[in-house]
PDB file of C-alpha atoms in Angstrom:
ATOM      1  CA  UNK M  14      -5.620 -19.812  11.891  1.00 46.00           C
ATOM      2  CA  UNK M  15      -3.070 -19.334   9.123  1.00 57.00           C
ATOM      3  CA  UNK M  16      -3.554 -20.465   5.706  1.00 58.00           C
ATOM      4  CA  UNK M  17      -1.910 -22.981   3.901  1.00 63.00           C
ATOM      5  CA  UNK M  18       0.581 -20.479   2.412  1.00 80.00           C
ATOM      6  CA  UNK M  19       1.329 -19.007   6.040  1.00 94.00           C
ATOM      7  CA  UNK M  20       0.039 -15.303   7.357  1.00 97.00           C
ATOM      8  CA  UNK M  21       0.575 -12.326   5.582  1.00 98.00           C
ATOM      9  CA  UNK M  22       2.660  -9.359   7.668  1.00 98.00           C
ATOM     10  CA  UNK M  23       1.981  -5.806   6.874  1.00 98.00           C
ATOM     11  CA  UNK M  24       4.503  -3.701   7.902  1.00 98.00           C
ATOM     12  CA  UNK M  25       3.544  -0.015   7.068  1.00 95.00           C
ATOM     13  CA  UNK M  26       1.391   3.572   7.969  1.00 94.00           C
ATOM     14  CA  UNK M  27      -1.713   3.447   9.477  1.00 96.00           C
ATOM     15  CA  UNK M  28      -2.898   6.927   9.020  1.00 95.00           C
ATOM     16  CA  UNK M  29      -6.057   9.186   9.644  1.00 95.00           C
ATOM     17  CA  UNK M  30      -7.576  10.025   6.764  1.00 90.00           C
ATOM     18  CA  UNK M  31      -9.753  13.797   6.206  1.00 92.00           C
ATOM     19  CA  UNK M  32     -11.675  13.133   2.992  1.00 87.00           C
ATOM     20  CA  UNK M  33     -13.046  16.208   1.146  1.00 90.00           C
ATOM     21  CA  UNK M  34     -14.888  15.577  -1.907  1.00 86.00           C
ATOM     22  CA  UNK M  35     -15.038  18.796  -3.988  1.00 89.00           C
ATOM     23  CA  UNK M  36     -17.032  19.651  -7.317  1.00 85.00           C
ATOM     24  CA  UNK M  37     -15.172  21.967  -9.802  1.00 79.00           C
ATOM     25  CA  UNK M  38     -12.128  23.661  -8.738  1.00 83.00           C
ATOM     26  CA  UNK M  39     -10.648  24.683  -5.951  1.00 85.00           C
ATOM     27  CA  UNK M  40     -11.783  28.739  -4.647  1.00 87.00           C
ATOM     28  CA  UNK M  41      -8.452  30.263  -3.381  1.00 90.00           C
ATOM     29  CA  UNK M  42      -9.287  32.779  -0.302  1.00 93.00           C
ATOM     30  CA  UNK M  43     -12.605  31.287   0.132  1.00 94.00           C
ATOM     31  CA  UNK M  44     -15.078  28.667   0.414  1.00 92.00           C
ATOM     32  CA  UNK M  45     -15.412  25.675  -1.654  1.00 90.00           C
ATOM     33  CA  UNK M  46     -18.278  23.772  -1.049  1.00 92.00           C
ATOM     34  CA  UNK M  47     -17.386  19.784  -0.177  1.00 92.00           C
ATOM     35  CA  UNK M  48     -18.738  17.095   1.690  1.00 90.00           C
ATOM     36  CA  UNK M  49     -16.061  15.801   4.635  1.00 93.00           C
ATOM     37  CA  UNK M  50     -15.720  12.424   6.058  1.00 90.00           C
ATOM     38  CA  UNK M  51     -12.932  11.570   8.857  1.00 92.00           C
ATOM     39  CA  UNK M  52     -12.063   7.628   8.191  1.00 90.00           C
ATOM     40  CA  UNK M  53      -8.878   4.989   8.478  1.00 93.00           C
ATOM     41  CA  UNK M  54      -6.603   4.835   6.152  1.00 92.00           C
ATOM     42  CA  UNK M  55      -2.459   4.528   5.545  1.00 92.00           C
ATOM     43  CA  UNK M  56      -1.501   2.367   2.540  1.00 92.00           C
ATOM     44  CA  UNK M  57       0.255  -0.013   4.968  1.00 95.00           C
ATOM     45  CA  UNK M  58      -3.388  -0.095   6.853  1.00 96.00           C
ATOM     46  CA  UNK M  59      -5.608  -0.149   3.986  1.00 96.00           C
ATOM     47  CA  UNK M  60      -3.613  -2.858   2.310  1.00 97.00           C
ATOM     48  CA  UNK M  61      -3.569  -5.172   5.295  1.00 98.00           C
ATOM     49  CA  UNK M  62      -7.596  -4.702   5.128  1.00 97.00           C
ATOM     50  CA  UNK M  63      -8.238  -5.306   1.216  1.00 97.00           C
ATOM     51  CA  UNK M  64      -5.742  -8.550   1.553  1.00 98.00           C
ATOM     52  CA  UNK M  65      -8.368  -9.900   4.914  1.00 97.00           C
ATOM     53  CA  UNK M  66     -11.467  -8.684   2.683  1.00 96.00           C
ATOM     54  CA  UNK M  67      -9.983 -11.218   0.032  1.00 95.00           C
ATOM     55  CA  UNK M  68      -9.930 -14.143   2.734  1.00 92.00           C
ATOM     56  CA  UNK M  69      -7.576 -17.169   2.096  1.00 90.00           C
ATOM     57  CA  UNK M  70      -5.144 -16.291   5.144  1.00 93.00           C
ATOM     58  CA  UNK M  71      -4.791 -14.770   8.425  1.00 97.00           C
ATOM     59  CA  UNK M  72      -3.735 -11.011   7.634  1.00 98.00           C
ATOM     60  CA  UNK M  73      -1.330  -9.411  10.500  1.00 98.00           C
ATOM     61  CA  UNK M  74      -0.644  -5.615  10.572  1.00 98.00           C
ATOM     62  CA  UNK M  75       2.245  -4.051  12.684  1.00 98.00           C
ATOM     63  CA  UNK M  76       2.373   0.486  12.910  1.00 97.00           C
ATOM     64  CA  UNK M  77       2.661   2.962  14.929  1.00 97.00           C
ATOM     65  CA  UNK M  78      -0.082   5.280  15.913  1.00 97.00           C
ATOM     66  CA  UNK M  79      -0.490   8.300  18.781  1.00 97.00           C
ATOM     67  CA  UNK M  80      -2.470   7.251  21.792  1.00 96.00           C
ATOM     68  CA  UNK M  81      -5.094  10.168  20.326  1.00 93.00           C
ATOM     69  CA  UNK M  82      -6.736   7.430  18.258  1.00 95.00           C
ATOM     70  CA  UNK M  83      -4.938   4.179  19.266  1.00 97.00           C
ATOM     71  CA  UNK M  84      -8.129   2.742  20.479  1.00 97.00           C
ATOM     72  CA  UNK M  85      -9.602   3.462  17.318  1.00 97.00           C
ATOM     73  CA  UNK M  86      -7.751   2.643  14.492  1.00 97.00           C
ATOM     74  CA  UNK M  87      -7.622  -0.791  16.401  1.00 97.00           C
ATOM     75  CA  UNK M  88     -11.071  -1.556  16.311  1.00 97.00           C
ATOM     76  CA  UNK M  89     -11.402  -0.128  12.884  1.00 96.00           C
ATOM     77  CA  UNK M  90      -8.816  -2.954  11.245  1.00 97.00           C
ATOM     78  CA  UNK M  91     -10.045  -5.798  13.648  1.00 97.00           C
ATOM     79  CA  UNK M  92     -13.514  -5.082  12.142  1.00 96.00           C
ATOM     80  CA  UNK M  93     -12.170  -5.199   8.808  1.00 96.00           C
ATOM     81  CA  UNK M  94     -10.679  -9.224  10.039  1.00 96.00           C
ATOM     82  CA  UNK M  95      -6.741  -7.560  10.615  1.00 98.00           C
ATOM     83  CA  UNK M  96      -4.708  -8.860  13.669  1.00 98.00           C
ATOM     84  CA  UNK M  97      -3.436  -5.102  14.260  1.00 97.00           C
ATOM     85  CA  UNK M  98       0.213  -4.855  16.383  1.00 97.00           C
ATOM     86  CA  UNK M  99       0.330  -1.369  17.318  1.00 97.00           C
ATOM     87  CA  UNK M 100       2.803   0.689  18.700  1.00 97.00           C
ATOM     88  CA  UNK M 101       1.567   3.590  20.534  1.00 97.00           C
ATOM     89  CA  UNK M 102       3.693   6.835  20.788  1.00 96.00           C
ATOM     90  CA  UNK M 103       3.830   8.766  23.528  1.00 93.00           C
ATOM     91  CA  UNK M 104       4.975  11.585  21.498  1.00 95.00           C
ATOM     92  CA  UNK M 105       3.836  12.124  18.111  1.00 96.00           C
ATOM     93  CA  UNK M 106       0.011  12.171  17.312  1.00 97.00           C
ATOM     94  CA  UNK M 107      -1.260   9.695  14.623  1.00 97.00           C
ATOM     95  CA  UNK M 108      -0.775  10.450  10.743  1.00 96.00           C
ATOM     96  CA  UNK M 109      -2.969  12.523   9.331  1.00 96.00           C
ATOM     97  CA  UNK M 110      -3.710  12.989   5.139  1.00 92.00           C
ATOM     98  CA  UNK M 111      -6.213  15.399   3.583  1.00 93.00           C
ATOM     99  CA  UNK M 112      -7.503  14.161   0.716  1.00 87.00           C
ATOM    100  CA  UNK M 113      -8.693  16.634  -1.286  1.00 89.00           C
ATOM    101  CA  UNK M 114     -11.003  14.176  -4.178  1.00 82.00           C
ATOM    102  CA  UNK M 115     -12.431  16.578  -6.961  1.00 83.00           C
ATOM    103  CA  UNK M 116     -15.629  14.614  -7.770  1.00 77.00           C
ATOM    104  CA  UNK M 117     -14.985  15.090 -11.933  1.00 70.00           C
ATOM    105  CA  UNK M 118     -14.964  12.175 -14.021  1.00 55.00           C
ATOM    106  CA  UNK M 119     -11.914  10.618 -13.194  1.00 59.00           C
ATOM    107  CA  UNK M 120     -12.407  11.605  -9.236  1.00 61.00           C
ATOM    108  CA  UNK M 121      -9.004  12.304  -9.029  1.00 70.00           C
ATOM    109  CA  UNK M 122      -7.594  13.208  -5.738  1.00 75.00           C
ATOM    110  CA  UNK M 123      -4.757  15.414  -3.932  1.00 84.00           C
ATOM    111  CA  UNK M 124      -2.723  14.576  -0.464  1.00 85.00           C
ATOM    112  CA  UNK M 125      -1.691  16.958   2.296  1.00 91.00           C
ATOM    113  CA  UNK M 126       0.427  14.503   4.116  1.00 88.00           C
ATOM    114  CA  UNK M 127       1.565  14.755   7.846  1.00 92.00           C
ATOM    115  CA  UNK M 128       2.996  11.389   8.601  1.00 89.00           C
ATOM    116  CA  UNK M 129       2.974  11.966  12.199  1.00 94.00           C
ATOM    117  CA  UNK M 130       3.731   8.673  14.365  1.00 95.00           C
ATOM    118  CA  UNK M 131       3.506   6.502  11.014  1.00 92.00           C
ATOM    119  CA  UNK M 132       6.863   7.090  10.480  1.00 87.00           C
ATOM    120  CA  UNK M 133       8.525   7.209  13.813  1.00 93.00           C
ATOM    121  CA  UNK M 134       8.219   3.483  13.489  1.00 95.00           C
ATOM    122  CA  UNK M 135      11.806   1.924  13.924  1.00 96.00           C
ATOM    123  CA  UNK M 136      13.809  -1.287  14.602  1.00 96.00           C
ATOM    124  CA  UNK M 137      13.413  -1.391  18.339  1.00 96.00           C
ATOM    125  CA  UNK M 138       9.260  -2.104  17.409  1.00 97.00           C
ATOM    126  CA  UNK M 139      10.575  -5.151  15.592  1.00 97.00           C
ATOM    127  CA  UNK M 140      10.603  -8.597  16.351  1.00 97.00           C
ATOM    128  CA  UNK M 141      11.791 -11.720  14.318  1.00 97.00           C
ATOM    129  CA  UNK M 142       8.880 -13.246  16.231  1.00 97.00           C
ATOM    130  CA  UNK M 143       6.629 -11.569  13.905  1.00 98.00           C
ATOM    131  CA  UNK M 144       7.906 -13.665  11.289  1.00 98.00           C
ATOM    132  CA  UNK M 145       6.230 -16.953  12.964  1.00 97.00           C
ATOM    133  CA  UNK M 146       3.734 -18.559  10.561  1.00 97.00           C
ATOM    134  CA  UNK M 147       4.671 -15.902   7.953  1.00 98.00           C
ATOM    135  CA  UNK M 148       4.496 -16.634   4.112  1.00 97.00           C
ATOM    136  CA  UNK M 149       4.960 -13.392   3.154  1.00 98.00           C
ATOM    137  CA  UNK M 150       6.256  -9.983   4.132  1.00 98.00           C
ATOM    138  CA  UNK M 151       4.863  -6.849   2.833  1.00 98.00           C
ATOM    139  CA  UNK M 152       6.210  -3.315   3.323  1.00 97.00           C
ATOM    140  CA  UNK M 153       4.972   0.004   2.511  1.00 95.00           C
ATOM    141  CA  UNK M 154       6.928   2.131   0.576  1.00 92.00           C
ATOM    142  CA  UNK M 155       6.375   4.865   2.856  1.00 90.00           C
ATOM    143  CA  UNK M 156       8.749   3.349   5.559  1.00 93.00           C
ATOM    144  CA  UNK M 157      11.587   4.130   3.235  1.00 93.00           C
ATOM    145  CA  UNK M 158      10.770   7.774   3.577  1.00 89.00           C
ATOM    146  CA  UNK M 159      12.461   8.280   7.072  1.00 90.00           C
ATOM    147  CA  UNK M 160      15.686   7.209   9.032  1.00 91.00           C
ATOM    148  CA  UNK M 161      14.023   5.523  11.889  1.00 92.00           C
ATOM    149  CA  UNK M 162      11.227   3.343   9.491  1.00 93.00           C
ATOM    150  CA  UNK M 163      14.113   2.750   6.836  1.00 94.00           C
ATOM    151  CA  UNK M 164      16.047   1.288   9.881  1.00 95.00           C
ATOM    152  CA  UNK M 165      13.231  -1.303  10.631  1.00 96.00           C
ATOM    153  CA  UNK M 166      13.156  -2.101   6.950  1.00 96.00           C
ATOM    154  CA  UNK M 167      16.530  -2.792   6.658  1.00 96.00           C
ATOM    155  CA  UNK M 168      16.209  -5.164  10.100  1.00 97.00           C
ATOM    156  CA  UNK M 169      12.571  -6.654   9.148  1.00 97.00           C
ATOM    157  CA  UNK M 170      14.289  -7.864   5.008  1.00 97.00           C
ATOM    158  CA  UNK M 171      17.367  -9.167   7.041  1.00 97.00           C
ATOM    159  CA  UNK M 172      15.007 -11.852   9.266  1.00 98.00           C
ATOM    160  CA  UNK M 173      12.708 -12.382   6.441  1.00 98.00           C
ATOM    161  CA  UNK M 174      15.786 -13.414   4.186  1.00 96.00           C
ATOM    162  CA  UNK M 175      17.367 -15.577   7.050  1.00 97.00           C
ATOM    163  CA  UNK M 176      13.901 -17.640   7.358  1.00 96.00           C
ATOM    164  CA  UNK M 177      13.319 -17.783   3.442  1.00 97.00           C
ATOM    165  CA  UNK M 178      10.102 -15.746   3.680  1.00 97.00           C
ATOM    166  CA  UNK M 179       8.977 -13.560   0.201  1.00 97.00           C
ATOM    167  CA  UNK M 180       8.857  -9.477   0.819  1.00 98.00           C
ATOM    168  CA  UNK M 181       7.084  -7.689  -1.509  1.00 98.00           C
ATOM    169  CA  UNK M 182       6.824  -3.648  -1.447  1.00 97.00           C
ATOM    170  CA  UNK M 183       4.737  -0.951  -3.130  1.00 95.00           C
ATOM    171  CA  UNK M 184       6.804   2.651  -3.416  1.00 93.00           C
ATOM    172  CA  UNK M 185       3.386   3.975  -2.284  1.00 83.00           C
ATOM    173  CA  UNK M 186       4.339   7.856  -3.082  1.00 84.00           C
ATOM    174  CA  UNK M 187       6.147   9.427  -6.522  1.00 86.00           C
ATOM    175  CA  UNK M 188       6.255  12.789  -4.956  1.00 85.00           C
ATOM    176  CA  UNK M 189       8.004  11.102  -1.444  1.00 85.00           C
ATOM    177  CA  UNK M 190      10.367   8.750  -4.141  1.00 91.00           C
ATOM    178  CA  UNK M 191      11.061  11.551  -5.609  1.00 91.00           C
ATOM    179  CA  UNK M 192      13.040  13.692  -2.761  1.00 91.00           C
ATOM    180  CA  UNK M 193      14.529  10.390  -1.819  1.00 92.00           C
ATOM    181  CA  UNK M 194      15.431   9.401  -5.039  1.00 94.00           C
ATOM    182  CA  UNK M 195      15.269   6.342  -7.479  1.00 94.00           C
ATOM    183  CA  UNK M 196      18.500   4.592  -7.065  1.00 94.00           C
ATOM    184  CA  UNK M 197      18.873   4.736  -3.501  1.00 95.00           C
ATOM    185  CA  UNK M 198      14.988   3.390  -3.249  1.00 95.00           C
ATOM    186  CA  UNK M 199      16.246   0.613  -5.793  1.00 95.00           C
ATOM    187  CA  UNK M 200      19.207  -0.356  -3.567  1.00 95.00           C
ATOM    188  CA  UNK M 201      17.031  -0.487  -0.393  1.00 94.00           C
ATOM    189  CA  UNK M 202      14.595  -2.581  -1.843  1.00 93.00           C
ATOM    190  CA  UNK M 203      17.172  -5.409  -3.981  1.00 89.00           C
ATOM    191  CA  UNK M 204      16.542  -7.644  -1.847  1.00 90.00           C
ATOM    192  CA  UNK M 205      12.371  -8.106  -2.483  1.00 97.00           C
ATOM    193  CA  UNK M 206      10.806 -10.715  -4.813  1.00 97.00           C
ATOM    194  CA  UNK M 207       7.714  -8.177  -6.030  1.00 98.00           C
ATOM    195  CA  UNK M 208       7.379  -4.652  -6.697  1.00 98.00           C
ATOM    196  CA  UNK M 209       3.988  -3.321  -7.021  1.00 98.00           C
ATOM    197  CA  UNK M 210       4.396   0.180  -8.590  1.00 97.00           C
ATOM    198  CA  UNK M 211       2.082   2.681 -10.039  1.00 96.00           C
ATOM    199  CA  UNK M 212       2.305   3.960 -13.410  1.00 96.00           C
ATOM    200  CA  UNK M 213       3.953   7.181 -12.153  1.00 95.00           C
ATOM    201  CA  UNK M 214       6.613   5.431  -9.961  1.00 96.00           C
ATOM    202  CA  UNK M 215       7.342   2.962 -12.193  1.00 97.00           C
ATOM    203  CA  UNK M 216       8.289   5.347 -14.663  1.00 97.00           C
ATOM    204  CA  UNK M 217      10.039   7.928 -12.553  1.00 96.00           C
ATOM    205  CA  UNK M 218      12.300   4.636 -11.205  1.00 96.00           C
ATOM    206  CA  UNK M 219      13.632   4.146 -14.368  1.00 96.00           C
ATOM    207  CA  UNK M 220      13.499   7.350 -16.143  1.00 95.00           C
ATOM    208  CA  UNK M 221      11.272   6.032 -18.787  1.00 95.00           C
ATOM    209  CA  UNK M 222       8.366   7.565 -20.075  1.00 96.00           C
ATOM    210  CA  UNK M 223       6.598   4.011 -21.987  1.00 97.00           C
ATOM    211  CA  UNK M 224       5.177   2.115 -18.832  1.00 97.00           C
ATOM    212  CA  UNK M 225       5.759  -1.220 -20.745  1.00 97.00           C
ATOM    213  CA  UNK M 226       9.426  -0.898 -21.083  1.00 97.00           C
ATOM    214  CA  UNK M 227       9.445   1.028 -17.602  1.00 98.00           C
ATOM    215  CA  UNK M 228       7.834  -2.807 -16.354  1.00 98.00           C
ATOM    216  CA  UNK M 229      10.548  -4.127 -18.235  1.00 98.00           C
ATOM    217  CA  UNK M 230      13.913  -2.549 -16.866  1.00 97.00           C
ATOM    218  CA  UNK M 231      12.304  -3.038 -13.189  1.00 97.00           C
ATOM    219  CA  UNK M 232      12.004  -6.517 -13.825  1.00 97.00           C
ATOM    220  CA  UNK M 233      15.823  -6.721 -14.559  1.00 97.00           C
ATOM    221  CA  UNK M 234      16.682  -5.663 -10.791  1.00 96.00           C
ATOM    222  CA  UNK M 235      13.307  -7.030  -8.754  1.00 97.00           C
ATOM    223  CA  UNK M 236      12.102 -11.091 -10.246  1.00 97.00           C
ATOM    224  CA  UNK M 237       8.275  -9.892 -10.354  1.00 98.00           C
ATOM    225  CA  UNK M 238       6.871  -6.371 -11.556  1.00 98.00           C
ATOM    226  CA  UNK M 239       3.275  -5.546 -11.087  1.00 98.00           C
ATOM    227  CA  UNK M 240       2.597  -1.949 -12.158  1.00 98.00           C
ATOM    228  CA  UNK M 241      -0.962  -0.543 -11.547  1.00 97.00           C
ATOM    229  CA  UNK M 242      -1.985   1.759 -13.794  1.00 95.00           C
ATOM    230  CA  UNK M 243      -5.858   2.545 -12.826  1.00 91.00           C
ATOM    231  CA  UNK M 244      -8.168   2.359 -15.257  1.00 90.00           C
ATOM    232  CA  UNK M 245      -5.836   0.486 -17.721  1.00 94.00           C
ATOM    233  CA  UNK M 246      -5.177  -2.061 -15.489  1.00 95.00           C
ATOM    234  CA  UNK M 247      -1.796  -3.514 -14.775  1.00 97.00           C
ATOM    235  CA  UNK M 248       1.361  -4.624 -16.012  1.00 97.00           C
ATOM    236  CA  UNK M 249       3.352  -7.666 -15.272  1.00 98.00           C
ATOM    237  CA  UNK M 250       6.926  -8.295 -16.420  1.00 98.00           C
ATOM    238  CA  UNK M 251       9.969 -10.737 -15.381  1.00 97.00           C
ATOM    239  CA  UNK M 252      13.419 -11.509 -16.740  1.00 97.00           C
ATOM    240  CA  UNK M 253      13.292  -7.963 -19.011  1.00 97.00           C
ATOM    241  CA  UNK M 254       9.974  -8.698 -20.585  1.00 97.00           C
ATOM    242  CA  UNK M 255       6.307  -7.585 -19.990  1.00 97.00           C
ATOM    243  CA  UNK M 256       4.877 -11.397 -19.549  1.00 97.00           C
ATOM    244  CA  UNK M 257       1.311 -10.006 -19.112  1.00 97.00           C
ATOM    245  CA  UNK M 258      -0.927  -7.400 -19.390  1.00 97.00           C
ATOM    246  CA  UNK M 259      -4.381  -7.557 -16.908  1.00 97.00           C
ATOM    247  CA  UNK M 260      -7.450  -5.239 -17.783  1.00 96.00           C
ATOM    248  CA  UNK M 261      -9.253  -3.306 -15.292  1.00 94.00           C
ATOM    249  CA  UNK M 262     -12.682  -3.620 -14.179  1.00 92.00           C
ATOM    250  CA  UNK M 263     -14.847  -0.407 -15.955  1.00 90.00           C
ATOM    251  CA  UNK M 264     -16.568   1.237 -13.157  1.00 88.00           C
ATOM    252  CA  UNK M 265     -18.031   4.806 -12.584  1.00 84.00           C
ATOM    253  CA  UNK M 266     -15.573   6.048  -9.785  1.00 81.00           C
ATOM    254  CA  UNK M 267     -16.375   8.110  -6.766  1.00 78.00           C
ATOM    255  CA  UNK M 268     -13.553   8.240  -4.764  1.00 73.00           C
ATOM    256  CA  UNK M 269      -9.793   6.466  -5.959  1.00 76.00           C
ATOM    257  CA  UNK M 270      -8.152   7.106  -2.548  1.00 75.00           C
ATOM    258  CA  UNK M 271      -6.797   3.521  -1.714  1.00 83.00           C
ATOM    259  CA  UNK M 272      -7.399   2.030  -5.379  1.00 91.00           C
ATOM    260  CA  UNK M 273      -3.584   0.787  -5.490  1.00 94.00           C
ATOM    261  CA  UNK M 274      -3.839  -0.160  -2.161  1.00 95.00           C
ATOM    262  CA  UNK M 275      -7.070  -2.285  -2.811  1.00 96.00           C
ATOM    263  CA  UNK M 276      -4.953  -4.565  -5.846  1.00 97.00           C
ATOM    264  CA  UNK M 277      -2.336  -4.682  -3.875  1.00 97.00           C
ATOM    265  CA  UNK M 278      -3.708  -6.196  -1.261  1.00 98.00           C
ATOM    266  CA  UNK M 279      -6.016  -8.421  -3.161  1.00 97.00           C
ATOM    267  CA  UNK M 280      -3.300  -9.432  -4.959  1.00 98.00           C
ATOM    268  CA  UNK M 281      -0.903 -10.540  -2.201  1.00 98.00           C
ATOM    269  CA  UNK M 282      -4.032 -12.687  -0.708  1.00 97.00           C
ATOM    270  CA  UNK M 283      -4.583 -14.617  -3.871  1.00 97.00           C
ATOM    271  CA  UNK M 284      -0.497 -15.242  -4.084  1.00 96.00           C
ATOM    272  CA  UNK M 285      -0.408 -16.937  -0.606  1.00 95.00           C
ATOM    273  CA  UNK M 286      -3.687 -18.805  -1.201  1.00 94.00           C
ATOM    274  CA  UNK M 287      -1.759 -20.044  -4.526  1.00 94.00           C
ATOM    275  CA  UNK M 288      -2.852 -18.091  -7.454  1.00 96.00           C
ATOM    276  CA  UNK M 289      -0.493 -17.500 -10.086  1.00 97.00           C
ATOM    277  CA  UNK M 290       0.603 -13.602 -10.786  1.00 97.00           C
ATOM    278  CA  UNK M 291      -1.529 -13.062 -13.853  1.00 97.00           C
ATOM    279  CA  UNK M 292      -4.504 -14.533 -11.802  1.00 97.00           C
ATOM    280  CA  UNK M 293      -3.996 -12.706  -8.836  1.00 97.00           C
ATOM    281  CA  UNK M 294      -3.831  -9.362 -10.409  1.00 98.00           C
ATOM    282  CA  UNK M 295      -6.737 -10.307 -11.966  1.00 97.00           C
ATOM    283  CA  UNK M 296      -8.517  -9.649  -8.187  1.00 97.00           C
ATOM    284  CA  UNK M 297      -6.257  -7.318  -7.577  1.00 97.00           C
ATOM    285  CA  UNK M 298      -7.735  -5.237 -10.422  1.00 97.00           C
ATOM    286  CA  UNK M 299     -11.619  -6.401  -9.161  1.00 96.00           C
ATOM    287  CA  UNK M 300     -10.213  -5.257  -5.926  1.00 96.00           C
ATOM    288  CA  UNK M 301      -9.496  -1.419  -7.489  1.00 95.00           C
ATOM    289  CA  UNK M 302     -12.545  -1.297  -9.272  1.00 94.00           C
ATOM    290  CA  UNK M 303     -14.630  -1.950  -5.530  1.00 93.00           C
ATOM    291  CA  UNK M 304     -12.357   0.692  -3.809  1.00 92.00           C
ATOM    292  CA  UNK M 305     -13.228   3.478  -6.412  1.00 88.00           C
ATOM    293  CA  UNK M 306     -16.865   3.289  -6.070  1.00 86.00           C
ATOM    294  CA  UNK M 307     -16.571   3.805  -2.440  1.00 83.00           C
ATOM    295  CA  UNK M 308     -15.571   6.797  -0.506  1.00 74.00           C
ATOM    296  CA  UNK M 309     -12.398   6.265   1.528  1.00 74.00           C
ATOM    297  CA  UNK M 310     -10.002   3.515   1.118  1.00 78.00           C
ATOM    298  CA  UNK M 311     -10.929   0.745   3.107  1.00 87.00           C
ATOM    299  CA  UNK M 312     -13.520  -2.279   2.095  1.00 91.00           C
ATOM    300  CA  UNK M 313     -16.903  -2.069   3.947  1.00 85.00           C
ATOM    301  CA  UNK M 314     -17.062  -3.985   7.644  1.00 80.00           C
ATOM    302  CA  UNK M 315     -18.797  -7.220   6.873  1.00 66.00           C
ATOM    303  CA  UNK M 316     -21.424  -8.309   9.387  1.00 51.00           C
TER     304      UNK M 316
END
């Protein structure tokens, strides 16, 4: 069953994720001792999971994975209360990211990325029929990173906007927004009501190094700005202004693969079951503090 605000669609990567947890540095040439773990992931994936952890409306999930571990990833998001849609490729093998988490104090943590099937997903997966018993649309920044995904974008904003349905995106990668490029990400994405940047991406968007006024000038071009910035919290501005600033939860973190992924999730759930902005960031930030203490980026399978 839906809730009262309609279903929330997911539109994004659903990705493999190799999780190496390192202490000190890095040992170039040889061994570096680290404890591995192979789970699900792909921010597209791991939001859709945070927003059914949340509860308050039926959470749907549409990706494209390689028949390798189409069987799994299913399971793994239907566990987590997902409706998973996905297309299996006969050709590419599912995504796969390293994550490379050094286990210092701030258990900060570097990607090797190979997108694989994630972003062979195109317009011919789509459906307007998706859209029934939508309230809201949400895509992952990382379909903007490739012809065939920007092409389902592009088709996927044009049926939301004919049926009135709210899209929201998160730019999901400064290194990937980077190559692309800020204005042309800008243009693809005029047409959503929220943007749910990171510190880094908000920043490199609008060539400002002060967050706050970084907010500000995206909030001039997209009506609602939520930028995460970790352990400070997040951000919220409209109409030119900051309108709100929401502090984190202070937690010990282990791993903060997903942490952006967990708010924005959280955050979309408590928007369609009604909250107000400033209220859902407020779980979307209790959201990031849970995924940090974890490893991996995914909330824990209830029973």
């Amino acid at each position: 069953m839906t809730g009262p605000g309609g279903a929330l669609l997911v539109v994004g990567d659903v990705i493999t994720d190799v999780v190496a947890r390192h202490a000190g540095p890095l040992a170039p040439g040889t061994d570096t001792a680290a404890v591995i773990r192979t789970v699900p992931g792909g921010a597209g994936a791991n939001v859709a999971c945070w927003a059914a952890r949340r509860g308050g409306c039926e959470v749907r999930l549409l990706g494209r994975v390689g028949a390798d571990a189409a069987v799994w990833h299913e399971r793994e998001l239907a566990a987590c209360g997902v409706r998973p849609r996905l297309v299996v490729d006969a050709e590419a093998p599912t995504g796969t990211v390293v994550c490379l988490v050094d286990e210092g104090a701030a258990a900060e943590r570097t990607f090797l990325t190979d997108s694989g099937a994630s972003l062979r997903l195109g317009a011919e997966d789509w459906s307007d029929a998706l859209l029934d018993g939508v309230g809201r649309l949400h895509l992952s920044g990382y379909l903007l990173f490739a012809g065939s995904s920007r092409a389902l974008v592009a088709v996927a904003l044009k049926a939301a906007q004919a049926r009135g349905v709210p899209v929201s995106v998160d730019p999901a990668s400064a290194g990937f927004l980077a190559e692309l490029g800020p204005d042309r990400f800008l243009t693809l994405v005029e047409d959503v009501d929220v943007l749910l940047p990171s510190r880094d991406e908000a920043c490199l968007l609008t060539g400002c190094p002060d967050v706050a006024e970084a907010a500000a000038r995206l909030s001039r071009r997209v009506p609602l700005v939520v930028v995460k910035q970790g352990a400070e919290g997040a951000l919220l501005a409209r109409s030119g202004e900051v309108c709100a600033r929401v502090p984190a939860v202070p937690v010990t973190p282990r791993d903060t693969t997903g942490a952006g992924d967990a708010f924005t999730g959280a955050f979309l759930a408590a928007l369609l079951a009604g909250a107000d902005p400033e209220r859902a960031a407020e779980e979307g930030c209790r959201a990031g503090a849970a995924a940090v203490e974890r490893v991996g980026a995914r909330p824990p399978v209830r029973d």
